[in-house]
Amino acid sequence: MTTQAIKLDLSPRPAEPELIGLAGLTRAELRQALIDHAGVDEKKARMRADQLWRWIYNFGATSFDQMTNVSLDLRAVLQRKFTLARAEIVERLVSVDGTRKYLIRFAPGVEAEAVFIPGVGRSGALCVSSQVGCTLTCTFCHTGTQKLVRNLTAAEIVQQVMIARDDLQEWPTSNEDRRITNIVFMGMGEPLYTLDSVADAIDVIADNEGMAIGRRRITVSTSGVVPKIVELGTRTRAMLAISLHATNDELRNELVPLNKKYPIQILLEAIRNYPDLSNAKRVTFEYVMLKGVNDSPAEARALVNLLKGIPSKINLIPFNPWPGSPYECSDWETIETFSEIVNRAGYASPIRTPRGRDIYAACGQLKSESVKVRASEKRKAEREG
Ligand code: SAH
Ligand code: SF4
């Protein structure tokens, strides 16, 4: 038997060139990507970016082959350098009430949730996340128990909308029957701690030649990051929602610890300065109904007094429990009594029906598995040592 020397090729393999993701980019980023990576001439870049923009955000293109008004040569370059893929959906749950929850993995250990909430008729809202986890520790909120992993980029926020649109088959945008009519930044995280990416994402989502969801249909909810409130309005022209939840500082300090930094009166002052406030553009005050904590008739009256002079809507949210949560939801009668007092004072105060509770998609129930995943990956890595 002859032995044959086996020659092993130990030279480093050339790495696969990584494709650059275009889904979710702003117009400026798209233009720059074409110049930097596809050799597009600076003078033509704007026109090319506009062409791609429509394919990506109006038609929801997932392949460059669809782009019939782009030359074959350029399409070949685009194919080699870029991808239109969205982040991976690691879990998709559909509730008995039609609510859909998507757990999206943007990178290993970076997962956030987006929730589609069908409304009346064909309308519906998509609730998007701005951060994975949250640095604030509101005591009634499940996300608040998860440490901040990181802020999401604008593209990652936009992709949440694209993914929901893919799933609901809502491309192209001009479709009259579309179901995602509104966007609410009420998922995981504090949007005003990542205002740059939120503002860029809103520019993309609201763009008329793309997804065209009007700024008046986009609401950003904050727990009260006072120094960023007016800036949010001037930069985005979006609707403002404030997580108030208490009418005095002592209780609010407990429920929303950020209140210690920005107490109620200072918060209200910033809200009064929000641009364009009027009866047609009101602030929504969110008030979670916690049994025996903040739900008395006296507090309903205090709430009405507090908001005098501010064009407001009040949104009463029945508390959504989560495993280990320290509160209970107020009784239905208590919520109705509270709501009546607020209504009599002239405020619309819809009680937000909890949606998607069976799939843990309701307000404040979101908590991604990132932390768990990271822990299990760590254990695995240790085992493989
Ligand atoms: N961080 C931002 C936006 C995300 S929270 C903010 O706090 O405003 C979206 C809304 O759900 C907020 O009003 C929040 O206070 C509320 N919420 C949080 N946990 C909840 C729970 N368990 N039940 C009901 N509402 C909750
Ligand atoms: Fe963060 Fe908002 Fe939850 Fe408070 S309510 S912990 S700010 S996500």
Short mmCIF file of C-alpha atoms in Angstrom, two decimals, residues 16 21 29 47 49 60 95 111 113 119 123 136 145 148 153 159 185 201 228 284 296 313 321 328 372 377:
data_model
loop_
_atom_site.label_atom_id
_atom_site.label_comp_id
_atom_site.label_asym_id
_atom_site.label_seq_id
_atom_site.Cartn_x
_atom_site.Cartn_y
_atom_site.Cartn_z
CA GLU A 16 -16.90 36.29 2.09
CA GLY A 21 -28.13 46.02 4.17
CA GLU A 29 -27.53 56.85 3.80
CA MET A 47 -31.55 60.09 -8.86
CA ALA A 49 -31.25 56.68 -4.61
CA GLY A 60 -41.25 46.53 -0.43
CA SER A 95 -53.38 36.20 19.32
CA GLU A 111 -33.73 41.10 20.03
CA GLU A 113 -40.47 43.02 19.78
CA GLY A 119 -58.11 48.50 15.35
CA SER A 123 -57.14 50.34 10.68
CA LEU A 136 -35.46 53.11 33.44
CA THR A 145 -36.78 44.52 34.52
CA LEU A 148 -30.45 47.84 28.43
CA THR A 153 -30.60 52.12 14.95
CA GLN A 159 -37.31 47.29 9.61
CA PHE A 185 -43.38 54.07 19.82
CA ALA A 201 -36.80 56.41 11.43
CA LYS A 228 -35.84 66.08 24.77
CA THR A 284 -52.06 61.72 25.12
CA SER A 296 -59.26 56.48 43.49
CA LYS A 313 -56.49 63.05 25.77
CA PRO A 321 -49.73 41.60 34.68
CA GLU A 328 -52.90 44.00 40.29
CA LYS A 372 -31.88 34.46 28.41
CA GLU A 377 -24.98 31.14 24.72
#
